[in-house]
Amino acid sequence: MKNKWQLVNFSFHAMGSPCHAQFYAPNKKIAQRAKNEIRRCLEPLEQRYSRYRDNSLISQVNRSAGKGKATDIDAETAALLAYAQQCYEGSEGLFDVTSGILRRIWSLDKTTLPTEVEIASLLPLIGWDKVEWSEKSLYLPLAGMQLDFGGIVKEYAADSVSQLLQQMGITSGLIELGGDIKVIGPQPNGEGWPVAIRDPRAPDKLIVQLHLKSGALTSSGDYERFQLIDGVRYSHLLNPKTGMPVSGLQGVSVISEHCVIAGSVATIAMLKAEQGLGWLKENEVTFFCCTSDGKIEKNM
């Protein structure tokens, strides 16, 4: 790559999170075009899959739950559903995109624990195996059921932006969407991009700094979103079978070729709680993990 290529830093907000892109472009015109294309890539994904938008596809699907009419979907949505099913099966039902309804009783502003009755009232509405879908349509058969692609779509978006920039001829850069990182290619001097993994209990402290030339790094843990109730920390990650927050690992960071895979693997490990570390090792995942007692385990 010639020296004329200039480093572009682009900060923006998407997917409900602060985001950042760094990449090398040959001139200002292509740099500006790349920024525009990043936004153009992300906006349709938010419009389709954000649960915070009343007019999104996912909101439409959720409003139609139990009303007898399926929603038409396109190939991209069908592919995301197929991946959600893979995650469900690979996690033995722990990674379940129908479990977002539990946020009703575990929202971060709650100061008391939900009752057993509240939890029991929602569990029958959870279960990927209940979802009726094909390549053309999607239907939730029970009134009150909800789909939430929050554990997939941001990572998928990072992969999509990376692919888009590569198609534009940009081969050196890094995309970061709300903490999920996808590397397009090494820096012009051949070095990797510096990325850090923070201490789950002391976010200002770096545990390790890596230099990635390719692939993706995502993290999952109980350190950014949690509830503190009566002095006890409750993770935002919820077991769809029990309706309760998981415990066992403080945080997991995973490196994989694709961001969407790294993200789902990290989340599944967290959901597996005490069995998460063994599962990561068994599947020969490239990971960095903090156990419940603060011990560091890694395979990097």
XYZ file of C-alpha atoms in Angstrom:
300
model
C 0.000 0.000 0.000
C 1.461 3.360 -1.024
C 2.193 6.168 1.403
C -0.434 8.385 -0.225
C -3.137 6.439 1.609
C -4.397 8.428 4.567
C -5.810 7.197 7.851
C -9.485 8.059 8.313
C -11.108 8.171 11.761
C -14.890 8.117 11.722
C -17.005 8.148 14.905
C -20.758 7.719 14.688
C -23.761 6.254 16.522
C -25.580 3.126 15.352
C -27.263 0.008 16.725
C -27.917 1.931 19.942
C -24.180 2.251 20.580
C -21.206 4.539 20.001
C -19.241 3.249 17.015
C -15.940 3.939 15.331
C -14.202 3.110 12.073
C -10.528 3.470 11.207
C -9.359 2.776 7.677
C -6.905 3.884 5.039
C -8.306 5.569 1.938
C -6.437 6.829 -1.145
C -8.101 10.249 -1.142
C -10.718 12.426 0.559
C -13.386 11.613 -2.021
C -13.232 7.877 -1.395
C -12.961 8.491 2.360
C -16.211 10.481 2.321
C -17.885 7.914 0.106
C -16.856 5.168 2.526
C -18.387 7.073 5.459
C -21.619 7.506 3.513
C -21.675 3.832 2.557
C -21.182 2.762 6.180
C -24.293 4.685 7.187
C -26.156 3.425 4.127
C -25.283 -0.153 5.118
C -26.319 0.172 8.758
C -29.568 2.109 8.426
C -31.561 -0.712 6.727
C -30.349 -3.191 9.346
C -31.566 -0.945 12.143
C -34.806 -0.336 10.309
C -35.473 -4.050 9.987
C -34.178 -5.482 13.210
C -34.247 -2.822 15.946
C -36.759 -3.605 18.686
C -36.657 0.091 19.610
C -38.322 1.159 16.346
C -42.069 0.676 16.256
C -42.048 0.404 12.472
C -39.216 -2.136 12.202
C -39.742 -5.595 10.765
C -39.076 -7.206 14.143
C -41.628 -4.934 15.849
C -44.153 -5.897 13.187
C -43.461 -9.583 13.761
C -43.826 -9.147 17.527
C -47.119 -7.230 17.204
C -48.476 -10.025 15.002
C -47.727 -12.745 17.563
C -50.706 -15.020 18.095
C -52.902 -13.208 15.557
C -52.824 -15.906 12.887
C -50.996 -13.987 10.154
C -47.353 -14.586 9.204
C -45.021 -11.763 8.164
C -43.249 -11.905 4.797
C -39.437 -11.906 5.049
C -36.517 -11.634 2.637
C -33.444 -13.819 2.144
C -31.308 -11.818 4.576
C -33.830 -12.210 7.397
C -34.184 -15.918 6.614
C -30.384 -16.275 6.842
C -30.347 -14.567 10.258
C -33.132 -16.872 11.428
C -31.168 -19.877 10.218
C -28.150 -18.671 12.195
C -30.326 -18.082 15.268
C -31.443 -21.705 14.981
C -27.818 -22.869 14.742
C -27.005 -20.949 17.914
C -30.051 -22.384 19.679
C -29.134 -25.940 18.772
C -25.406 -25.469 19.425
C -26.079 -24.026 22.881
C -28.648 -26.674 23.848
C -31.340 -24.024 23.979
C -29.448 -21.376 25.967
C -28.980 -18.936 23.072
C -32.616 -18.172 22.317
C -33.722 -15.069 20.410
C -37.207 -15.383 21.908
C -35.927 -14.769 25.458
C -35.766 -10.970 25.218
C -39.221 -10.768 26.783
C -37.514 -11.436 30.132
C -36.306 -7.830 30.095
C -39.791 -6.871 31.241
C -38.930 -8.142 34.693
C -35.131 -7.776 34.607
C -34.740 -4.269 33.168
C -31.715 -2.388 34.471
C -33.843 0.160 36.320
C -35.358 -2.492 38.592
C -34.310 -2.336 42.234
C -36.035 -5.503 43.439
C -35.937 -9.092 42.276
C -38.852 -10.364 40.165
C -41.182 -12.804 41.889
C -41.454 -16.473 40.991
C -44.939 -15.735 39.669
C -43.611 -13.024 37.335
C -40.921 -15.331 35.982
C -43.338 -18.240 35.579
C -45.745 -16.056 33.611
C -43.133 -15.373 30.914
C -41.358 -18.717 30.544
C -44.165 -20.280 28.418
C -43.647 -17.487 25.858
C -39.987 -18.423 25.372
C -38.722 -21.107 23.031
C -37.170 -20.962 19.580
C -38.760 -24.346 18.865
C -42.164 -22.606 18.927
C -41.273 -20.173 16.108
C -42.844 -20.932 12.741
C -40.677 -19.783 9.851
C -39.529 -20.536 6.343
C -37.412 -18.755 3.741
C -40.431 -16.581 2.941
C -42.367 -16.024 6.165
C -42.143 -15.746 9.941
C -44.779 -16.193 12.641
C -44.864 -16.262 16.440
C -47.803 -18.482 17.402
C -48.362 -17.278 20.970
C -49.665 -13.818 21.843
C -46.957 -12.023 23.794
C -44.014 -13.833 22.175
C -41.144 -11.648 20.973
C -38.095 -11.960 18.759
C -34.949 -10.028 19.607
C -31.911 -10.130 17.313
C -29.831 -8.111 19.774
C -27.324 -10.933 20.178
C -26.722 -11.270 16.441
C -27.469 -8.214 14.349
C -24.772 -5.811 15.628
C -22.080 -8.376 14.961
C -23.600 -9.191 11.590
C -23.561 -5.468 10.835
C -19.828 -5.247 11.599
C -19.159 -8.081 9.159
C -21.371 -6.390 6.556
C -19.567 -3.040 6.841
C -16.199 -4.772 6.579
C -17.275 -6.563 3.424
C -18.635 -3.334 1.962
C -15.367 -1.442 2.481
C -13.376 -4.282 0.974
C -15.590 -4.129 -2.110
C -14.652 -0.443 -2.360
C -10.967 -1.373 -2.457
C -10.238 -0.524 1.181
C -8.053 -3.313 2.524
C -6.676 -1.830 5.742
C -8.961 -0.898 8.595
C -10.978 -1.718 11.667
C -14.693 -1.434 12.413
C -15.948 -1.178 15.992
C -19.684 -1.267 16.652
C -20.486 -0.919 20.338
C -17.422 -2.910 21.383
C -17.642 -5.559 18.660
C -14.543 -5.365 16.468
C -13.987 -6.529 12.904
C -10.597 -6.069 11.241
C -10.567 -5.531 7.472
C -6.823 -6.007 7.062
C -3.474 -5.037 8.639
C -2.055 -1.540 8.716
C 0.002 -0.432 5.692
C 3.243 -1.251 7.539
C 2.040 -4.825 8.040
C 1.314 -4.457 11.746
C -1.961 -5.434 13.340
C -4.452 -2.989 14.857
C -4.165 -2.555 18.637
C -7.239 -3.817 20.495
C -7.552 -4.218 24.244
C -9.415 -6.521 26.604
C -10.423 -4.834 29.846
C -10.707 -6.201 33.357
C -14.408 -7.045 33.980
C -14.194 -5.712 37.524
C -11.962 -2.695 36.752
C -12.894 -1.399 33.270
C -10.129 1.231 33.339
C -7.547 -1.536 33.643
C -6.335 -3.436 30.579
C -5.727 -7.144 31.041
C -4.173 -7.676 27.639
C -3.566 -5.751 24.424
C -3.556 -7.573 21.120
C -2.626 -6.594 17.576
C -5.064 -8.076 15.065
C -4.300 -8.250 11.360
C -7.590 -9.918 10.474
C -10.683 -11.506 11.962
C -12.957 -10.273 14.718
C -12.920 -9.823 18.490
C -16.057 -9.608 20.597
C -16.636 -9.745 24.329
C -19.532 -10.729 26.541
C -19.776 -10.324 30.279
C -21.561 -8.988 33.328
C -19.459 -5.828 33.607
C -21.222 -3.271 31.384
C -24.879 -4.061 31.953
C -25.921 -5.466 35.297
C -28.215 -4.848 38.239
C -27.032 -4.407 41.795
C -29.816 -5.546 44.108
C -29.212 -5.827 47.841
C -25.470 -5.814 47.200
C -25.610 -8.681 44.704
C -24.574 -8.222 41.058
C -27.031 -9.739 38.547
C -25.904 -10.146 34.944
C -28.017 -8.868 32.030
C -27.520 -12.302 30.433
C -30.545 -14.428 31.274
C -31.055 -18.177 31.136
C -34.150 -18.707 28.924
C -34.969 -21.962 30.706
C -35.057 -20.535 34.231
C -35.630 -16.838 33.594
C -32.738 -16.054 35.940
C -29.438 -14.211 35.345
C -26.456 -16.460 34.693
C -23.358 -16.534 36.892
C -20.088 -18.390 36.669
C -17.909 -16.256 34.386
C -17.153 -12.544 34.638
C -16.336 -12.088 30.976
C -15.392 -13.883 27.776
C -13.617 -12.471 24.700
C -13.499 -14.548 21.523
C -11.496 -14.189 18.314
C -12.928 -15.637 15.122
C -12.906 -14.914 11.412
C -16.421 -13.462 11.529
C -17.762 -11.054 14.124
C -21.176 -12.713 14.241
C -19.567 -16.040 15.142
C -17.235 -14.538 17.746
C -20.163 -12.735 19.368
C -22.469 -15.724 19.582
C -19.697 -18.005 20.869
C -18.802 -15.508 23.626
C -22.463 -15.187 24.615
C -23.037 -18.941 24.645
C -19.991 -19.408 26.884
C -21.394 -16.856 29.331
C -24.828 -18.514 29.237
C -23.254 -21.886 30.000
C -22.032 -20.358 33.284
C -19.795 -22.803 35.182
C -19.584 -25.071 32.132
C -18.642 -22.193 29.813
C -14.877 -22.444 30.208
C -14.846 -26.188 29.567
C -17.055 -25.689 26.518
C -14.650 -23.109 25.066
C -11.689 -25.445 25.565
C -13.557 -28.443 24.195
C -14.396 -26.564 20.999
C -10.825 -25.231 20.637
C -12.018 -21.629 20.543
C -9.513 -18.763 20.561
C -10.568 -17.002 23.753
C -9.678 -14.958 26.799
C -11.815 -15.603 29.894
C -12.201 -14.251 33.437
C -13.739 -16.785 35.807
C -16.030 -15.909 38.713
C -13.073 -15.659 41.097
C -11.133 -13.367 38.748
C -8.776 -16.049 37.440
C -7.552 -15.555 33.873
C -7.899 -18.419 31.384
C -6.963 -18.135 27.728
C -6.309 -19.952 24.493
C -4.605 -17.406 22.228
